[in-house]
GROMACS .gro file of C-alpha atoms in nm:
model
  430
    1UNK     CA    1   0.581   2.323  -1.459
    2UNK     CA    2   0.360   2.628  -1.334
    3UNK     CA    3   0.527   2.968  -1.241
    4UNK     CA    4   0.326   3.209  -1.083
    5UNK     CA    5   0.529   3.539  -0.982
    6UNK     CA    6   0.418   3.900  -0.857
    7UNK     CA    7   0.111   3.829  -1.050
    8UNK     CA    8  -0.181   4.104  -0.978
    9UNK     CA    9  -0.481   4.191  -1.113
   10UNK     CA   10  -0.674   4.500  -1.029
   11UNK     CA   11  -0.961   4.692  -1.093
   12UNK     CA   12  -1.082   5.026  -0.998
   13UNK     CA   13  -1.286   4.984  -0.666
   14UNK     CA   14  -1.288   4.637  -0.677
   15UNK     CA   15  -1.076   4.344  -0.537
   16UNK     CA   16  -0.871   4.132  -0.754
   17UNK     CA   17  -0.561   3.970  -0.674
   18UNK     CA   18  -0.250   4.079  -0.525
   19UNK     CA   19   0.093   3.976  -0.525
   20UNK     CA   20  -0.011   3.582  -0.610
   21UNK     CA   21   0.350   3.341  -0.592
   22UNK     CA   22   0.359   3.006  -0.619
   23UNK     CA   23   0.479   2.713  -0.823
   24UNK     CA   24   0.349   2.351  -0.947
   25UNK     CA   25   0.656   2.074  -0.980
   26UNK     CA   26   0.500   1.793  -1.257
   27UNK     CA   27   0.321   1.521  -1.093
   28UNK     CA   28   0.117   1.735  -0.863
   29UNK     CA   29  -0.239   1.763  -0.776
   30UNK     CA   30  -0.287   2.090  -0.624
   31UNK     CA   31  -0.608   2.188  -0.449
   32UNK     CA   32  -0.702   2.565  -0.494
   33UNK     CA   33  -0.904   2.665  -0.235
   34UNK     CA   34  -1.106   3.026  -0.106
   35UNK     CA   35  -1.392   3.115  -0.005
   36UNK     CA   36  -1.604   3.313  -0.296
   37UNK     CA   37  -1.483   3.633  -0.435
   38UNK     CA   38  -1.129   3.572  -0.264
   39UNK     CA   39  -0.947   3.576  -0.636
   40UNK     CA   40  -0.964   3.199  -0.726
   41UNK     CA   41  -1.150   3.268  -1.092
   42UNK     CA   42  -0.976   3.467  -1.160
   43UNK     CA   43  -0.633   3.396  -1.111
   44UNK     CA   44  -0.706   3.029  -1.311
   45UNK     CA   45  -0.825   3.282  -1.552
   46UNK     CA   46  -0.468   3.476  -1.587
   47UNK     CA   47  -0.287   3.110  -1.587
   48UNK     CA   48  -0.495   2.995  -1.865
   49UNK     CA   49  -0.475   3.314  -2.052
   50UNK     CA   50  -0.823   3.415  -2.030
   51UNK     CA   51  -0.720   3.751  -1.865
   52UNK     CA   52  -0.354   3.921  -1.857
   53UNK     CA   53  -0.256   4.043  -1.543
   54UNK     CA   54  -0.216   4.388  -1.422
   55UNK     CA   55   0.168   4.290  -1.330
   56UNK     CA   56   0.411   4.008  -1.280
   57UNK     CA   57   0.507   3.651  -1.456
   58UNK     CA   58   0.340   3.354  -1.543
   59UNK     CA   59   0.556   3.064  -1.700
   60UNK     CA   60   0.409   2.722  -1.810
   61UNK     CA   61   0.701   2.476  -1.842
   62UNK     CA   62   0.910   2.769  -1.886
   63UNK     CA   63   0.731   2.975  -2.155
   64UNK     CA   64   0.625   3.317  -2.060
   65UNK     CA   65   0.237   3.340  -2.120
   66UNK     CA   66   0.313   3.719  -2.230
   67UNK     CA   67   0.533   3.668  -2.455
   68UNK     CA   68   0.477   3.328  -2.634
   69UNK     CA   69   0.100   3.292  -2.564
   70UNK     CA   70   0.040   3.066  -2.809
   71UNK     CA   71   0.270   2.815  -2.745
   72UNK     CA   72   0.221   2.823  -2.392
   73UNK     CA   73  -0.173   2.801  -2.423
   74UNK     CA   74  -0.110   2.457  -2.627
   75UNK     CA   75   0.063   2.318  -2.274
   76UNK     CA   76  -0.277   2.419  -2.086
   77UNK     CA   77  -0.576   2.211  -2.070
   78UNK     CA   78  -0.882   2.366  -1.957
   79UNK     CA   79  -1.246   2.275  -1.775
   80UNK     CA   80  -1.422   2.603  -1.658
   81UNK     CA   81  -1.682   2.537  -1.375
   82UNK     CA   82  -1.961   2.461  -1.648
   83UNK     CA   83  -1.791   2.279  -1.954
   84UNK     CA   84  -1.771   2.429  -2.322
   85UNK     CA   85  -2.030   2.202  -2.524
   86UNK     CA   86  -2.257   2.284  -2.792
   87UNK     CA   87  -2.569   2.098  -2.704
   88UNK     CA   88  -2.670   2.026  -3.043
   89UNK     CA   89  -2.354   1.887  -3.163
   90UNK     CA   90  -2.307   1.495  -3.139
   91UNK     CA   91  -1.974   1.357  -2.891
   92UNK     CA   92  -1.763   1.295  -3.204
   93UNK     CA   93  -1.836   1.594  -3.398
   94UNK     CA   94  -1.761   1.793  -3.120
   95UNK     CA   95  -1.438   1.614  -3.014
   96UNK     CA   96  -1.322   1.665  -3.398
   97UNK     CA   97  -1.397   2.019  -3.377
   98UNK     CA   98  -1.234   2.069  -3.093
   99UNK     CA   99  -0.905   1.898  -3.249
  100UNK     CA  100  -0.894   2.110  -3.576
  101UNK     CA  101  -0.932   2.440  -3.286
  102UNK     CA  102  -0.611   2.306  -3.121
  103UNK     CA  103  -0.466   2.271  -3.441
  104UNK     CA  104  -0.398   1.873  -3.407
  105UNK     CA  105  -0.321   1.702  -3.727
  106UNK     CA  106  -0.542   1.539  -3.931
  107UNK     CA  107  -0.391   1.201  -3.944
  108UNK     CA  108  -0.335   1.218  -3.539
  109UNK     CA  109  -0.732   1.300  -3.464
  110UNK     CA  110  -0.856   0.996  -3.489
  111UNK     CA  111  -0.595   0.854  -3.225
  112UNK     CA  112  -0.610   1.123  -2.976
  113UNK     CA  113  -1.035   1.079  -3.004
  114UNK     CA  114  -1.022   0.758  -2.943
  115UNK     CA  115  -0.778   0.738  -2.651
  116UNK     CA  116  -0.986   1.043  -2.488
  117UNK     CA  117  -1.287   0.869  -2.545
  118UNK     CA  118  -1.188   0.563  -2.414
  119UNK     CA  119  -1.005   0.731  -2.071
  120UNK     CA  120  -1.304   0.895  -2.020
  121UNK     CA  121  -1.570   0.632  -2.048
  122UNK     CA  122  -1.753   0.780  -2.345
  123UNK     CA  123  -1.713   0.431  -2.538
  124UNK     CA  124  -2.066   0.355  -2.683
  125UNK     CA  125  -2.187   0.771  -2.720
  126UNK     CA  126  -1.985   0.900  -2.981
  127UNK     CA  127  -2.280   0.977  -3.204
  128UNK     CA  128  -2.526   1.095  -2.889
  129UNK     CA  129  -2.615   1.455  -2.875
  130UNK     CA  130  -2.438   1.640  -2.624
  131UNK     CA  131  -2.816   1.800  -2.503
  132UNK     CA  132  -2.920   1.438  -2.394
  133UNK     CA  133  -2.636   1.369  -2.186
  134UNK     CA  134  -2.656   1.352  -1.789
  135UNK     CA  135  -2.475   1.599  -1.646
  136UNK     CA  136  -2.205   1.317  -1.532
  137UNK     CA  137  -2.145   1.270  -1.916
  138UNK     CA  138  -2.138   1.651  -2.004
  139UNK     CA  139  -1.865   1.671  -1.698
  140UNK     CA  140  -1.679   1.375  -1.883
  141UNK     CA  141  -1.675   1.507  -2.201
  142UNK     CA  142  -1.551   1.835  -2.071
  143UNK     CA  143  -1.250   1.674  -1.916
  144UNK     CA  144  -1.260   1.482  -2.266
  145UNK     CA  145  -1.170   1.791  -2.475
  146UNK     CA  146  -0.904   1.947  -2.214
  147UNK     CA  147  -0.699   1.630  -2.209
  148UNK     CA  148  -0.704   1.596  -2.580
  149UNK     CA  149  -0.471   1.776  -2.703
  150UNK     CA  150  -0.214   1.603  -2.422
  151UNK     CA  151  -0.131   1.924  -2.258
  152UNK     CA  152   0.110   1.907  -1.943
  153UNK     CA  153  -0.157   2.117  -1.696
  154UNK     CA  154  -0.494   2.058  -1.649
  155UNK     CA  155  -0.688   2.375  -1.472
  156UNK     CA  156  -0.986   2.250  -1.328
  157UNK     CA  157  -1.257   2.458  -1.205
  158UNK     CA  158  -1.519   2.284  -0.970
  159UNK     CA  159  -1.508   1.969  -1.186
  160UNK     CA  160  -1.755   1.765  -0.963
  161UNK     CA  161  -2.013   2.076  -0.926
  162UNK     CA  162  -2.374   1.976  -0.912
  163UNK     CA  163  -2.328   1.588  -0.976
  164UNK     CA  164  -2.458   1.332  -0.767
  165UNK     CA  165  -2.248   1.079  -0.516
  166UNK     CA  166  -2.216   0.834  -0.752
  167UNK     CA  167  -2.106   1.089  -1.035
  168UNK     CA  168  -1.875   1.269  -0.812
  169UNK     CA  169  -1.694   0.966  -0.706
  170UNK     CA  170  -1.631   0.856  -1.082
  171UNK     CA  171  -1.463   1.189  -1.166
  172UNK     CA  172  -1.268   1.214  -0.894
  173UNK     CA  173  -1.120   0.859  -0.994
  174UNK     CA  174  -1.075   1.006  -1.310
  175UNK     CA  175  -0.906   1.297  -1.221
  176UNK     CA  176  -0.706   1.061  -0.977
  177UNK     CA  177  -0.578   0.879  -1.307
  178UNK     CA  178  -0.505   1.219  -1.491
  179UNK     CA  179  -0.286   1.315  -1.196
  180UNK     CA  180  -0.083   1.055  -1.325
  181UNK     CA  181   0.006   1.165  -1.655
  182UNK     CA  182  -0.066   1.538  -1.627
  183UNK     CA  183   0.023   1.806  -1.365
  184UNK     CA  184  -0.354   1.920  -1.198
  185UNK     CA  185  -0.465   2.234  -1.063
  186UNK     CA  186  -0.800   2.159  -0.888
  187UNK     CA  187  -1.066   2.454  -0.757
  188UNK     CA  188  -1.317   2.331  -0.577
  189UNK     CA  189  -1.508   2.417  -0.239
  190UNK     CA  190  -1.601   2.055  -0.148
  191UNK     CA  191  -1.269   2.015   0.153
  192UNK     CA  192  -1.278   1.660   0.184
  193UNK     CA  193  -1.199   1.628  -0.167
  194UNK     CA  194  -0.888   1.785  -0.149
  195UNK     CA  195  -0.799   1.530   0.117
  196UNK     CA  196  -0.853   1.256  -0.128
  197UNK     CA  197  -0.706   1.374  -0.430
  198UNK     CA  198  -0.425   1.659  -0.381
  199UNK     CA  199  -0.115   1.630  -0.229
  200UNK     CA  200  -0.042   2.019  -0.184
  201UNK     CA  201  -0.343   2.275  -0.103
  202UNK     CA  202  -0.341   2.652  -0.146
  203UNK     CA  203  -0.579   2.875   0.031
  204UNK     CA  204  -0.654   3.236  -0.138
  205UNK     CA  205  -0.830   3.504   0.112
  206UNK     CA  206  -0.870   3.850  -0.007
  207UNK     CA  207  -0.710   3.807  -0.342
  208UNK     CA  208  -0.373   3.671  -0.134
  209UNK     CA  209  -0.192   3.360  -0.122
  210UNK     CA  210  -0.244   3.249   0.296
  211UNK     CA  211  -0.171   2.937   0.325
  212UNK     CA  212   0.054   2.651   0.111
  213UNK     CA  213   0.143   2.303   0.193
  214UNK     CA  214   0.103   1.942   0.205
  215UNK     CA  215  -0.278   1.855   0.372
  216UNK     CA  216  -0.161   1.585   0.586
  217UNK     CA  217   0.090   1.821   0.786
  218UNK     CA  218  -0.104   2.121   0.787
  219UNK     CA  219  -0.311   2.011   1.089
  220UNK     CA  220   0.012   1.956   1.292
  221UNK     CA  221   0.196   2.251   1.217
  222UNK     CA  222  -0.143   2.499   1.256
  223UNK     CA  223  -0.170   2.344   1.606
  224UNK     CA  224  -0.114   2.581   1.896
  225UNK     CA  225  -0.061   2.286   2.121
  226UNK     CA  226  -0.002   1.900   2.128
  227UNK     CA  227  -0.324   1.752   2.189
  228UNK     CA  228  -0.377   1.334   2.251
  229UNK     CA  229  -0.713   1.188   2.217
  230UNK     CA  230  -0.756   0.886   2.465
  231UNK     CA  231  -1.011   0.610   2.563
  232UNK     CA  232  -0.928   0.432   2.909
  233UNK     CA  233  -1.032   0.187   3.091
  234UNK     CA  234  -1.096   0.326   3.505
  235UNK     CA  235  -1.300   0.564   3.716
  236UNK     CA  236  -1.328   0.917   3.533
  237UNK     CA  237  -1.209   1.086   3.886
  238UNK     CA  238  -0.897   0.898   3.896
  239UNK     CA  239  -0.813   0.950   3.540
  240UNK     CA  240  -0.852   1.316   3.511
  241UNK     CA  241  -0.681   1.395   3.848
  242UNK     CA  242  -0.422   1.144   3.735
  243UNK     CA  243  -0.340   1.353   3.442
  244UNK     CA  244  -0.398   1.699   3.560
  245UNK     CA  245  -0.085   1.603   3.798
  246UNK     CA  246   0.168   1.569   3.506
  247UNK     CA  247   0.397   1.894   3.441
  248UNK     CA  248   0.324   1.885   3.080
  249UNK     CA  249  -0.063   1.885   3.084
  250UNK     CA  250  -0.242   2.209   3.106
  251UNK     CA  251  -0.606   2.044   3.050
  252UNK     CA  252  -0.791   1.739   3.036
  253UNK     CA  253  -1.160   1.734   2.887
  254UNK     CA  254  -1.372   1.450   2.982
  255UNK     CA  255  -1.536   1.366   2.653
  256UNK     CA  256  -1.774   1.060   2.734
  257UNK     CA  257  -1.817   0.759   2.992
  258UNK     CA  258  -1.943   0.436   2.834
  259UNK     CA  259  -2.157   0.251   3.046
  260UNK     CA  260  -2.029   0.012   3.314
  261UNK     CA  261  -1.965  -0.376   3.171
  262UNK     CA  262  -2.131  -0.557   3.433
  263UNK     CA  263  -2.000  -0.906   3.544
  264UNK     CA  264  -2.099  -1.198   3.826
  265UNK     CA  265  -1.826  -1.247   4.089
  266UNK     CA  266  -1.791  -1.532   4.299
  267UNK     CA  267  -1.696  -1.345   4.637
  268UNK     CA  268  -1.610  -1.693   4.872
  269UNK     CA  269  -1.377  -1.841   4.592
  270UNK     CA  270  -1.229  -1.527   4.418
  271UNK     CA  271  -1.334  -1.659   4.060
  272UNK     CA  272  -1.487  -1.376   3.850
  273UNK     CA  273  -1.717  -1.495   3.569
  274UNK     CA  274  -1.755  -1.260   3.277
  275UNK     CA  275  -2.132  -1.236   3.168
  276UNK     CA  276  -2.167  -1.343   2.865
  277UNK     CA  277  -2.220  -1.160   2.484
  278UNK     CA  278  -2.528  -1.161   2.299
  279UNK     CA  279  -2.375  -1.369   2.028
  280UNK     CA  280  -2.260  -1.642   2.305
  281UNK     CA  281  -2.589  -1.616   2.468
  282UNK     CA  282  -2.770  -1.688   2.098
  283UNK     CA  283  -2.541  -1.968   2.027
  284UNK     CA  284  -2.594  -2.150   2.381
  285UNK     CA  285  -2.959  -2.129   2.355
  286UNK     CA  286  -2.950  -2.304   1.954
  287UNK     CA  287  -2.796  -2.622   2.147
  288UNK     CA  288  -2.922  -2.625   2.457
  289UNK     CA  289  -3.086  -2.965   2.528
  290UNK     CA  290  -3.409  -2.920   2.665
  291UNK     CA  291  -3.372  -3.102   3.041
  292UNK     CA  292  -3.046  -3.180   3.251
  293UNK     CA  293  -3.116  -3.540   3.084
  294UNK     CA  294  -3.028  -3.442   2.777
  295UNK     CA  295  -2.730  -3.230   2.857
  296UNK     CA  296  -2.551  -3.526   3.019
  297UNK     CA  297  -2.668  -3.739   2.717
  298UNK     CA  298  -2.443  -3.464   2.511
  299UNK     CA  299  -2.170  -3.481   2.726
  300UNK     CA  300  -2.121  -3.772   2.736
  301UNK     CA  301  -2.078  -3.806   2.359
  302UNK     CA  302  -1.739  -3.634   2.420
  303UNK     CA  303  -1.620  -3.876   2.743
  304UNK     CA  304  -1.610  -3.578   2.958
  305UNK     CA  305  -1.938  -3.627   3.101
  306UNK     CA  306  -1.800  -3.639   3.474
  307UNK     CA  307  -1.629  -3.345   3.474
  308UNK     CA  308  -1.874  -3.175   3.229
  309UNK     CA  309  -2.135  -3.265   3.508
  310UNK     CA  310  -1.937  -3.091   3.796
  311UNK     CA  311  -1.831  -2.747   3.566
  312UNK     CA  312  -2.241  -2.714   3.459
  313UNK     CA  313  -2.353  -2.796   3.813
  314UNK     CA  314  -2.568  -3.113   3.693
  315UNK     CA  315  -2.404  -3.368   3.937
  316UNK     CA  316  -2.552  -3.402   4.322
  317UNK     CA  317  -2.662  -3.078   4.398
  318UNK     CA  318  -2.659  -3.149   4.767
  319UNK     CA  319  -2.278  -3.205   4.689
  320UNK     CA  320  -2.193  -2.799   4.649
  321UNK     CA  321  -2.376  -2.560   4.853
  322UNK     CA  322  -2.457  -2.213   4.633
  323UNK     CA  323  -2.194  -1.992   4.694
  324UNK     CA  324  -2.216  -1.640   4.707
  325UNK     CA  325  -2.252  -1.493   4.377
  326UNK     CA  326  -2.204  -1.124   4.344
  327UNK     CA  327  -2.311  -0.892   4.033
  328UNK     CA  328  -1.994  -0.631   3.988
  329UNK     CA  329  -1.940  -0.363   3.759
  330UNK     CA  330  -1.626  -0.339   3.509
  331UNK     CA  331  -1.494  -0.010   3.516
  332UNK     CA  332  -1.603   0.192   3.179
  333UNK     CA  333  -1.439   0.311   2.881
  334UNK     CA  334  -1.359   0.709   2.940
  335UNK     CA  335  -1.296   0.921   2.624
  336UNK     CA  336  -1.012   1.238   2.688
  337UNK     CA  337  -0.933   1.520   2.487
  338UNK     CA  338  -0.526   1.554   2.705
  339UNK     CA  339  -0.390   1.927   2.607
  340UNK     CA  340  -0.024   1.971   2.670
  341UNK     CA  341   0.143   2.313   2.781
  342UNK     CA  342   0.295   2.390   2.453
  343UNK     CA  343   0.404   2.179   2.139
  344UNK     CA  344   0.626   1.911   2.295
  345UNK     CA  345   0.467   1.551   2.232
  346UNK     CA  346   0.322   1.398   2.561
  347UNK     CA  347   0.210   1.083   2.473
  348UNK     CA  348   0.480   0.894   2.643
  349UNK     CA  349   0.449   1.112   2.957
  350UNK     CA  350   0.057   0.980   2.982
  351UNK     CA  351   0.132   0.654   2.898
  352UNK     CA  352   0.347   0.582   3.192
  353UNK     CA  353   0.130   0.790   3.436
  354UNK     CA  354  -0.162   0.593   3.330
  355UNK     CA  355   0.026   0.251   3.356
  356UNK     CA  356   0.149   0.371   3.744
  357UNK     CA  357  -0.213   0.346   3.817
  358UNK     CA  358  -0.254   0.040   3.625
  359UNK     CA  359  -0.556   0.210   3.421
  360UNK     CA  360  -0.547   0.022   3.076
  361UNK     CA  361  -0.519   0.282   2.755
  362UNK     CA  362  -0.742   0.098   2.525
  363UNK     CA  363  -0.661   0.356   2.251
  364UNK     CA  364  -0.443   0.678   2.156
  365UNK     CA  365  -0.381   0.902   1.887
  366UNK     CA  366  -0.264   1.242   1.818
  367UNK     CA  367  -0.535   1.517   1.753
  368UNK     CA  368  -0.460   1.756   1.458
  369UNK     CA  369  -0.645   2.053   1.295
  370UNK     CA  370  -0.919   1.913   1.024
  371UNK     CA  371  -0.869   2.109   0.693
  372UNK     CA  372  -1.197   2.238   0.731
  373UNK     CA  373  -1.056   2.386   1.062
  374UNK     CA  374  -0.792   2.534   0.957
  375UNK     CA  375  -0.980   2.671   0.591
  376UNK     CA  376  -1.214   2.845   0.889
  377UNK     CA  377  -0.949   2.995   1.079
  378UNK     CA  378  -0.769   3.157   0.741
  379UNK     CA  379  -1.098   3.301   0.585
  380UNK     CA  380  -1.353   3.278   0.847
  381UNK     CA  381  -1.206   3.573   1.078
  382UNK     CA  382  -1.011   3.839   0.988
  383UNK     CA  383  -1.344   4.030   0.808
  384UNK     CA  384  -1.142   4.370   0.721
  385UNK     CA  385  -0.825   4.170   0.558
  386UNK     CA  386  -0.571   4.324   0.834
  387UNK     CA  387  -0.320   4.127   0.887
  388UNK     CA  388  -0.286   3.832   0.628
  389UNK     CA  389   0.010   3.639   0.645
  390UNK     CA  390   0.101   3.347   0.458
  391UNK     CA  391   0.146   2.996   0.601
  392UNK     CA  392   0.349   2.773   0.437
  393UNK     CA  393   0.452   2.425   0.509
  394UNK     CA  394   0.795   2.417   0.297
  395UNK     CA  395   1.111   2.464   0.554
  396UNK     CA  396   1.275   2.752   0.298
  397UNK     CA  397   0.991   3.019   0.244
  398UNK     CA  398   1.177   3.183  -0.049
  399UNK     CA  399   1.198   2.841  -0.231
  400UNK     CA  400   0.843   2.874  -0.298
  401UNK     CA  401   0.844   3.193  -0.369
  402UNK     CA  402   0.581   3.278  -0.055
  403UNK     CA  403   0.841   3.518   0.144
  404UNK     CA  404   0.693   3.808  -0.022
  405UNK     CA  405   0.366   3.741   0.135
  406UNK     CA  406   0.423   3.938   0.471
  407UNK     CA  407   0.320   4.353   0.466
  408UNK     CA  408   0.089   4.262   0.161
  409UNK     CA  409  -0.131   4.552   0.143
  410UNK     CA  410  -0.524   4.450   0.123
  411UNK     CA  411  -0.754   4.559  -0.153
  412UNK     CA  412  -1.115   4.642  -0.164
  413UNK     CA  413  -1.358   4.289  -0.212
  414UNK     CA  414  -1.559   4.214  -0.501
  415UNK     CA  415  -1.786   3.917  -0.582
  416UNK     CA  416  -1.679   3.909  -0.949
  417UNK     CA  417  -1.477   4.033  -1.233
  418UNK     CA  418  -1.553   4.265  -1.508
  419UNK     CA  419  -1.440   4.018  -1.788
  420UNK     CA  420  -1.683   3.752  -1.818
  421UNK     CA  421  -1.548   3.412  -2.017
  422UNK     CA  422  -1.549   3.395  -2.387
  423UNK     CA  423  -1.553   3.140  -2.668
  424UNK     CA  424  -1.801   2.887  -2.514
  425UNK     CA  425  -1.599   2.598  -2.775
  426UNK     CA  426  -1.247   2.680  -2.596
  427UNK     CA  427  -1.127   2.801  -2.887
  428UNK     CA  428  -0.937   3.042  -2.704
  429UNK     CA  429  -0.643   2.801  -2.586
  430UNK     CA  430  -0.520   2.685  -2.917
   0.00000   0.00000   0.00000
């Protein structure tokens, strides 16, 4: 759907982009990500052609943008970072202006208004002046004129910038149900919403491509080292030297010790009597009768009261001499970070260790690299640019075009562009 190839854009002492390669299949939500300055602008600004690039190729659904710009622009739907509305313009009057600037035919714009309007949830403010919407609305009926000439790819630019919770959870379902229909390219700086939307996630550093690939196996593959995160029941001591002694371990990090469980234990009979919970403890104290009296008149509703007598300790108390009762401690809960030796899974090594001892694993999961993490480790270090490489999740690197990442040359930074954006209506695309 989206071919980006050898695509550059430079300026004299200033960074742009370099080298930029990568591809959208339909059907995907991509999340563009980079810290600021790194190229992000303005590279959605060469795919949506805003600004031509210094060198290389970009194809929307096969069309060159160079050399059939129009017809390419017509496949693009676009929502810059703050939307394209004339305040004093009403929601229809702006929607129908916006048709006859993507050159949609009369007898279709009534159609295509509606159906926008109604995907959108702008049912009920058609004749409301844009400059007394919330900003919710505004980002609505941004989304509202990119979608409305049905293009294939909608380039979205910080969509759910400045809105509240509630606001930014009702776009995001939107653009979850434009995902369906439409191929998405999402910018945004808010990580956990790449997590919930996207299904592929590109990282831009220093005007290059660094990283490319599905979120959910990024943290996996950017691992150094298997790591297993595990709660078990036993003595911290035992558990940690337990561990240390397997071949594939190299550390074990005590995390956290829940307090002790403690419990009455009858020490002449061998019976152990778990204490009680709170909730029990509530419940028993709603129905207790108020004297032994009444507890054997209860009892005896059920014809157990005999045995009923000897389990509560209400028959002859001369009968059963008080045993020995004494208060014993559960062991607690210990939390483990377990670091193996190298990448090999050890999960199945520490499970049998732990079940040698007869320590009970109460739970276990694999740790990986958050996105956040790994966004950090990309752009975080690294402050002169040496050394970028590309990280790609695909098994053939030239499929995706990222091969001709490694060498890349680094340019000097720059907060911004020259070229500012033009043609506040859109007007630009059609």
């Amino acid at each position: 759907m989206l071919e980006v190839r050898g695509v550059s854009k430079m300026y004299e002492n200033q960074r742009g982009v370099r080298h930029m390669d990568f591809f959208m299949d339909r059907g995907e939500i991509v999340g563009f990500l980079g810290p600021n300055g790194a190229g992000k602008t303005t590279t959605m600004r060469m795919i949506t052609g805003y600004l031509n690039p210094t060198k290389g190729q970009i194809r929307i659904d096969g069309l060159s943008m160079e050399e059939h710009p129009k017809k390419a622009r017509r496949k693009i739907g676009y929502l810059p970072e703050t939307p394209p509305l004339y305040p004093e313009m009403s929601v229809m009057a702006y929607l129908k202006f916006i048709a006859d600037l993507r050159d949609i035919p009369v007898r279709e714009q009534k159609k295509r208004i509606s159906e926008a309007v109604g995907k959108l949830g702008l049912d009920g403010r058609e004749k409301q002046i844009i400059r007394s919407l919330s900003k919710g609305y505004r980002q609505r009926l941004g989304l509202a004129q990119a979608i409305l000439h049905q293009p294939d790819l909608l380039v979205l630019d910080e969509p759910t910038s400045g809105l509240d919770p509630k606001q930014i959870i009702e776009i995001r379902e939107l653009i979850k149900e434009l995902g369906e229909n439409h191929t998405v390219l999402l910018s945004t700086h808010i990580l956990p919403e790449v997590n919930t939307l996207c299904n592929r996630v590109l990282i831009i550093n220093k005007g290059e491509i660094v990283l490319d690939g599905n979120p959910e196996e990024l943290g996996s593959r950017m691992n150094q080292q298997f790591q297993v995160a595990l709660e078990v029941r036993g003595e911290p001591e035992l558990i940690v030297s337990g561990l240390e002694a397997l071949p594939g371990v190299e550390t074990v990090k005590l995390l956290g010790v829940s307090a002790a469980v403690a419990r009455a234990e009858d020490t002449t009979a061998g019976i152990t009597v778990v204490q009680p919970a709170a909730g029990d403890v509530f419940m028993a104290e709603a129905i207790k009768p108020e004297s032994d009296e009444g507890m054997k008149k209860a009892l005896s509703i059920s014809g157990e009261t005999e045995a009923a007598e000897k389990e509560h300790g209400l028959a002859d108390p001369a009968g059963v001499p008080d045993q020995g009762i004494a208060a014993a401690a559960e062991p607690p809960a210990v939390k483990l970070l377990v670091s193996a030796r190298g990448k090999e899974d050890i999960r199945e090594e520490v499970f049998f260790r732990l079940a040698e001892l007869r320590l009970p694993i109460l739970e276990m999961k694999k740790e990986n690299l958050s996105l956040e993490d790994i966004f950090l480790q990309l752009t975080g270090n690294d402050p002169d640019g040496a050394g970028v490489s590309i990280i790609t999740t695909e098994p053939d690197v030239s499929a995706t075009g990222n091969g001709k990442g490694k060498g890349l040359e680094t340019v000097p930074e720059s907060g911004h562009t020259p070229e500012t954006q033009t043609g506040k209506d859109g007007g630009n695309h059609a």
